[in-house]
Short mmCIF file of C-alpha atoms in Angstrom, two decimals:
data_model
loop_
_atom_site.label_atom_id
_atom_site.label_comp_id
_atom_site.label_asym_id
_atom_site.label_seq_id
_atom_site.Cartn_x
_atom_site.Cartn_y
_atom_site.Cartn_z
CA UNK A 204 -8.61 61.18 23.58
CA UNK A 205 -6.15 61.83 26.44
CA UNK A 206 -4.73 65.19 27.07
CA UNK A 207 -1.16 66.22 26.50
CA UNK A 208 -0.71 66.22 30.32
CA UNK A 209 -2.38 62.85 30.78
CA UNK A 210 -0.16 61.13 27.71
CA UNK A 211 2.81 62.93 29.07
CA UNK A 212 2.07 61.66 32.75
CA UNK A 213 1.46 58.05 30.68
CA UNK A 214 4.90 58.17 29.04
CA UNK A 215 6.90 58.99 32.43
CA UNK A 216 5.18 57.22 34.34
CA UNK A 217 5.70 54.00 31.81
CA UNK A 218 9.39 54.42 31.24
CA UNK A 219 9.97 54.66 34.90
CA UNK A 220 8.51 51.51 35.54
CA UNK A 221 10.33 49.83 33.08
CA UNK A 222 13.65 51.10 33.44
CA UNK A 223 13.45 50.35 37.07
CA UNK A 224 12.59 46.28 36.02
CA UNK A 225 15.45 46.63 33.02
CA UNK A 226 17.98 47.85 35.75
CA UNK A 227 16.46 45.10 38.10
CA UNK A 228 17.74 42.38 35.90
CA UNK A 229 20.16 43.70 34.91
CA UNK A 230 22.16 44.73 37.96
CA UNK A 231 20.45 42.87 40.81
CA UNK A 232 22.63 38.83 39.52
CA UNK A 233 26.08 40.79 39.21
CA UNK A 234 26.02 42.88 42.18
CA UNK A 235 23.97 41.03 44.87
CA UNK A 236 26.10 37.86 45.17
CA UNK A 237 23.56 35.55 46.53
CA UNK A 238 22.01 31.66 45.23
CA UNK A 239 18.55 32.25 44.19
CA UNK A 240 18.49 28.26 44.15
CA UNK A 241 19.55 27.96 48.01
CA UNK A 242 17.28 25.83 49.97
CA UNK A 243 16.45 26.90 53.29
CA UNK A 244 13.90 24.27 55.11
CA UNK A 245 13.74 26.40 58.51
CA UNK A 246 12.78 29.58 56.03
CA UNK A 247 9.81 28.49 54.60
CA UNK A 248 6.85 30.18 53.40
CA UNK A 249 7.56 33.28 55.57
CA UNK A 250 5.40 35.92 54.71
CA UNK A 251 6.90 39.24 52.99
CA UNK A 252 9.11 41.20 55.64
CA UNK A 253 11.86 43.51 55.75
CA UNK A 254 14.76 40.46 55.54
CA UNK A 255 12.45 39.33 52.79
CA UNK A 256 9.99 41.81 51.34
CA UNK A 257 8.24 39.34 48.60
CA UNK A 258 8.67 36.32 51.47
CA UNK A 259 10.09 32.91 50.74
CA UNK A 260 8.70 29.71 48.57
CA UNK A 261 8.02 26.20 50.04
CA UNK A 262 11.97 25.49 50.18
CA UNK A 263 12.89 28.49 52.10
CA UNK A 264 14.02 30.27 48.94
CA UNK A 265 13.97 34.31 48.80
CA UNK A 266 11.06 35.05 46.54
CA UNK A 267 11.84 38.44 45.11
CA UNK A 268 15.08 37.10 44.02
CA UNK A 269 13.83 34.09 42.59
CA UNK A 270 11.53 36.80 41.11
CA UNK A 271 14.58 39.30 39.36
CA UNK A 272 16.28 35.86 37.88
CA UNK A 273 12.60 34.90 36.57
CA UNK A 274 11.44 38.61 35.19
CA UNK A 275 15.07 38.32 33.46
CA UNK A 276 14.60 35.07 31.90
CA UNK A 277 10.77 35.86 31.15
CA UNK A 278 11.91 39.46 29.47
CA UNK A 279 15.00 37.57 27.14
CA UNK A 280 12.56 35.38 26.08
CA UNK A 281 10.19 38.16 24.89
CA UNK A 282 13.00 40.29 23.83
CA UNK A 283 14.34 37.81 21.31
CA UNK A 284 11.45 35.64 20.50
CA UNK A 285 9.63 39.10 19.19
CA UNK A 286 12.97 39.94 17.83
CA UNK A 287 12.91 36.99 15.29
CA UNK A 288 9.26 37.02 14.91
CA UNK A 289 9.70 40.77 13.53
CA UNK A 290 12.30 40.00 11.45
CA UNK A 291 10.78 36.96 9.70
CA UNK A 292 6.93 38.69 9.71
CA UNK A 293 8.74 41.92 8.23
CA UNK A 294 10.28 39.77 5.20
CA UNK A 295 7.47 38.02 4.80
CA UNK A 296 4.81 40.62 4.62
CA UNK A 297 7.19 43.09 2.93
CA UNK A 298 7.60 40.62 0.30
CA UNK A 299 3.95 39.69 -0.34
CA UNK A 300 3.07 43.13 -0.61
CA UNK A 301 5.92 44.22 -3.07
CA UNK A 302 5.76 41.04 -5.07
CA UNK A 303 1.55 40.93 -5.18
CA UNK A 304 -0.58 38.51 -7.83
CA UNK A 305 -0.19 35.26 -6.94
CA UNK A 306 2.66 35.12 -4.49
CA UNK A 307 0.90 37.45 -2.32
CA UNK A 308 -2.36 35.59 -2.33
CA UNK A 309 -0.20 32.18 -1.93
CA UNK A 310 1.70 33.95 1.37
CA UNK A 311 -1.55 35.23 2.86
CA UNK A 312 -3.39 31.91 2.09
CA UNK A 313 -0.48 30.39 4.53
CA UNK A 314 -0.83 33.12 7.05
CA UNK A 315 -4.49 32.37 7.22
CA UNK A 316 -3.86 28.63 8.06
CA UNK A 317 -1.36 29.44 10.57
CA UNK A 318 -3.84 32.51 12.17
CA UNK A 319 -7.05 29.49 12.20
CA UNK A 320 -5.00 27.65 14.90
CA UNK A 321 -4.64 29.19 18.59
CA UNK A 322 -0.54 30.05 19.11
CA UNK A 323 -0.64 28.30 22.32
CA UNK A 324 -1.52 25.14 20.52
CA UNK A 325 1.01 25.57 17.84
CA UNK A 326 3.61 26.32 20.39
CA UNK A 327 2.56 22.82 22.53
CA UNK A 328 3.51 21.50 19.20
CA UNK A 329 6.94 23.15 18.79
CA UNK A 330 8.53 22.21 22.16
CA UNK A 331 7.25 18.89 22.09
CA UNK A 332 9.74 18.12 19.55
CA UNK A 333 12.76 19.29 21.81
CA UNK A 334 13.78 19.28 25.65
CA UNK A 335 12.68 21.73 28.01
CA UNK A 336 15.24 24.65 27.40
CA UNK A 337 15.12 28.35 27.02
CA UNK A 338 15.74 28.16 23.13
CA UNK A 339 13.02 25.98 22.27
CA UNK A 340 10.77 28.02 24.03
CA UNK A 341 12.33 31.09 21.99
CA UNK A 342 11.84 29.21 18.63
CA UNK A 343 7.76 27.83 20.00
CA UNK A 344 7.18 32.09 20.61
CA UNK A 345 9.03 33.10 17.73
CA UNK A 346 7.06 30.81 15.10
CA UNK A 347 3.24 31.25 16.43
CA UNK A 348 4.01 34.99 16.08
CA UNK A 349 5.41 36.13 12.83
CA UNK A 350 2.00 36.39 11.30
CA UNK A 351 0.27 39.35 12.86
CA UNK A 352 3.39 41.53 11.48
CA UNK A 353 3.52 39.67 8.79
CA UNK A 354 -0.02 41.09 8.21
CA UNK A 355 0.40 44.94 9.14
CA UNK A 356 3.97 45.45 7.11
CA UNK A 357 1.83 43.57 3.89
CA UNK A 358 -1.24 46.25 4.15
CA UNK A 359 1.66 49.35 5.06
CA UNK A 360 3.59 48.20 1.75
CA UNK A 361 0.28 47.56 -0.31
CA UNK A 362 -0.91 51.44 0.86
CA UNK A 363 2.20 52.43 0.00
CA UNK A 364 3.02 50.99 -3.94
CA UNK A 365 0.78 53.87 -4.40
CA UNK A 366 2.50 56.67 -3.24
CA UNK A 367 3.68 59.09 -5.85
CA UNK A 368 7.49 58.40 -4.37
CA UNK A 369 7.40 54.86 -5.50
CA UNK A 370 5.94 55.57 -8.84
CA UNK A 371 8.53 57.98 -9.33
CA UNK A 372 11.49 55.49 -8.38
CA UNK A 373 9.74 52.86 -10.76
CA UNK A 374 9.76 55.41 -13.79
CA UNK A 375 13.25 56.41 -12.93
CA UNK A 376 14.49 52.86 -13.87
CA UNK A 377 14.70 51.28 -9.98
CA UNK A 378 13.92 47.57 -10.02
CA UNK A 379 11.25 46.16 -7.58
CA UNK A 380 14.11 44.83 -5.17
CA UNK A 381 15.40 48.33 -5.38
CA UNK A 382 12.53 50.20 -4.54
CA UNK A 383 11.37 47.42 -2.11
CA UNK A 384 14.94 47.63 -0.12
CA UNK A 385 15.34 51.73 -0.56
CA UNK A 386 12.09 52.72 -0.36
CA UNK A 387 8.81 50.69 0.98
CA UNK A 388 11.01 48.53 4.39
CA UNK A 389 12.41 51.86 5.44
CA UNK A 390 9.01 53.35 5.73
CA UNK A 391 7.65 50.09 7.29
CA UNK A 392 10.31 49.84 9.91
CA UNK A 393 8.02 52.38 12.37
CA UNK A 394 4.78 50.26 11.98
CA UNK A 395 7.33 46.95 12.58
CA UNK A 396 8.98 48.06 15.41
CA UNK A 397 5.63 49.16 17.05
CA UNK A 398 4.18 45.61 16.45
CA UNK A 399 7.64 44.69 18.13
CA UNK A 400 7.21 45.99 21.69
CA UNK A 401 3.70 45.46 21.34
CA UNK A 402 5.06 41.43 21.13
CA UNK A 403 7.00 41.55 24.13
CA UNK A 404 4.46 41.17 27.06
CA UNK A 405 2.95 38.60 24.47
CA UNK A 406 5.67 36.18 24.66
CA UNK A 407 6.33 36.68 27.98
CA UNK A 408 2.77 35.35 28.80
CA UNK A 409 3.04 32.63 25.80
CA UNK A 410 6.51 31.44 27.98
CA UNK A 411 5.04 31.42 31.10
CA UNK A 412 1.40 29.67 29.81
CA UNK A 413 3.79 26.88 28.47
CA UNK A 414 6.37 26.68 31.78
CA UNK A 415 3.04 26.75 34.18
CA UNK A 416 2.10 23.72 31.78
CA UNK A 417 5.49 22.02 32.24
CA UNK A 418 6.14 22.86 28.71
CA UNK A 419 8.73 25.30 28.62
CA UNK A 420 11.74 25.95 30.55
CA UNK A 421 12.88 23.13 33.20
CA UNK A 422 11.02 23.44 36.69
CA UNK A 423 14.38 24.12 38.36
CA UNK A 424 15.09 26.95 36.33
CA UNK A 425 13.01 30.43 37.66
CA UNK A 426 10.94 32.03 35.37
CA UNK A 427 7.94 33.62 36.10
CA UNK A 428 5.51 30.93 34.84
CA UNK A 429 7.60 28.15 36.60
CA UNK A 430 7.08 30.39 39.92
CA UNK A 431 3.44 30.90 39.61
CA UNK A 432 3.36 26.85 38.59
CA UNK A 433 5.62 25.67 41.50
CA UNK A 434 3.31 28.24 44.07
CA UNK A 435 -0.17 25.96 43.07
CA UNK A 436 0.37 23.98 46.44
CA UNK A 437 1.44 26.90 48.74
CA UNK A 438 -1.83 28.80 47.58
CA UNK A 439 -3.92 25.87 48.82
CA UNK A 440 -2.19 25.95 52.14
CA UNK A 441 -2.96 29.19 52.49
CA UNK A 442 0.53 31.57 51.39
CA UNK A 443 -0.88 33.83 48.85
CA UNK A 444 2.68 35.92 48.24
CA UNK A 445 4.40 33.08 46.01
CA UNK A 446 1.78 33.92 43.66
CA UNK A 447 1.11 36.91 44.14
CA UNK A 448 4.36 38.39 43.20
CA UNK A 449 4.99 36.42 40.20
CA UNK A 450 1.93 37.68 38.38
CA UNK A 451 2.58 41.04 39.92
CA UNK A 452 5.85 40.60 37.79
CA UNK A 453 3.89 39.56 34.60
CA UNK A 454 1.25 42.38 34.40
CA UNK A 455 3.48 45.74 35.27
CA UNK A 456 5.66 45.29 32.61
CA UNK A 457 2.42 44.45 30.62
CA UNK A 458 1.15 47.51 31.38
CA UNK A 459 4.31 49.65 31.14
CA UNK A 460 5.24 48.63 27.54
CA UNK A 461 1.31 48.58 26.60
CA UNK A 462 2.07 52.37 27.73
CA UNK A 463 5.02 53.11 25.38
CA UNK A 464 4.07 51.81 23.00
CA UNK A 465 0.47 53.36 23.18
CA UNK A 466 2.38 56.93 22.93
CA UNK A 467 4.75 55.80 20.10
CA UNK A 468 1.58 54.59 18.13
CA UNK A 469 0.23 58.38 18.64
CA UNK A 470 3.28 59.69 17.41
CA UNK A 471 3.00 57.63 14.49
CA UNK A 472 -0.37 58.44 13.58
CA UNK A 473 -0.47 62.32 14.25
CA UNK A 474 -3.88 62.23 11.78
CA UNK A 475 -5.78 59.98 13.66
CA UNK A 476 -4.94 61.30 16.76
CA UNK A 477 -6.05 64.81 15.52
CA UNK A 478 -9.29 62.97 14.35
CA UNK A 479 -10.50 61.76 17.22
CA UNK A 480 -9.85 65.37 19.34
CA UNK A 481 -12.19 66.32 17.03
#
């Protein structure tokens, strides 16, 4: 286990990196008053520089701002899509576990036919049925991955119906959608929100595996899995940077949220961590 100076170095050095990409795209469309989708023909594929530190795409485009307005549509996509896939895995797994017999093993026989088929499949299947857009994409994530919370708030309400708390709410005269609302989702919320940021960085690569497919969001519209798609020539003639960058752009904020939440799941589990000190 990793020393208090090591996790604390973890934590700082994790939140800096993503605040700096929050305030990235959030501040760089307002403020730097330039067309991400301007074609310049005499610009193209020059490699990173000062005028243009991440260089330029095969239309002369400036490739660290097509990179902000991609990271920002790549990030609302994870933001909501594990938004909605919280909420609806929280009900259901809350639900299973408070209700239990054979509604729970009903619910959990449907999460297990959902879990036997890969997400990226299921989500293929989703935006097939619409036009590329940004809220079919939303609705593809959202869907495929409901179940893995769905799973962790069932086994946190199942441990605790057991808890003396609960089994002194239940003699006091609470009904089970009192003691379910009041009691068992307010200590599940942690573990939820947890399996929330954890889902981030998942949908972000689940929206650009379905863009670089031609799947997801239109090709004229940046996001980072369009970029990486649109860069497949330019990396056989040789320009490494409109690649480069993009996936840059996909694993640091990977990494930085795998961080948080990494300390937040310590700080949830103060046993376990004290366990393995040991």
């Amino acid at each position: 286990m990793a020393d208090p100076h090591t996790r604390r170095l973890r934590l700082w050095s994790s939140a800096l990196v993503a605040g700096t990409l929050g305030l990235a795209v959030l501040l760089v469309p307002p403020l730097v008053h330039l067309d991400e989708q301007a074609v310049d023909l005499g610009q193209k594929l020059l490699p990173p520089s000062w005028d243009h530190p991440f260089g330029t795409d095969d239309l002369g485009r400036d490739l660290l701002l097509r990179c902000v307005y991609g990271l920002r549509i790549s990030l609302l996509v994870g933001l909501v899509a594990a938004l909605v896939a919280t909420v609806i895995g929280t009900a259901v797994g809350a639900a299973a576990g408070a209700l239990g017999g054979r509604f729970d093993r009903f619910v959990m026989r449907i999460v297990d036919a959902f879990s036997s088929v890969p997400h990226l499949l299921l989500g293929i299947f989703v935006v097939a049925m619409f036009r590329p857009g940004l809220w079919p994409v939303i609705v593809s994530v959202a869907l495929t991955h409901w179940l893995s919370t769905a799973r962790i708030v069932r086994s946190e309400v199942l441990s605790l119906r057991t808890r003396p708390f609960v089994d002194a709410a239940v003699s006091g005269g609470s009904s089970r959608l009192r003691v379910t609302v009041r009691h068992l989702l307010p200590a599940v919320l942690p573990q939820a929100g947890l399996a929330a940021v954890l889902m981030v960085p998942h949908a972000m690569w689940h929206e650009s595996a379905l863009s670089f497919l031609g799947l997801g969001l239109p090709s004229h519209q940046a996001s980072l899995g369009n970029l990486v798609q649109t860069a497949r020539s330019s990396l056989l003639a040789g320009a490494w940077w409109p690649t480069l960058f993009p996936g840059l752009l996909l694993i640091v904020p990977t990494l930085a949220l795998a961080g948080l939440a990494g300390i937040w799941r310590d700080r949830l589990n103060p046993r376990r961590r004290s366990e393995l000190m040991l």
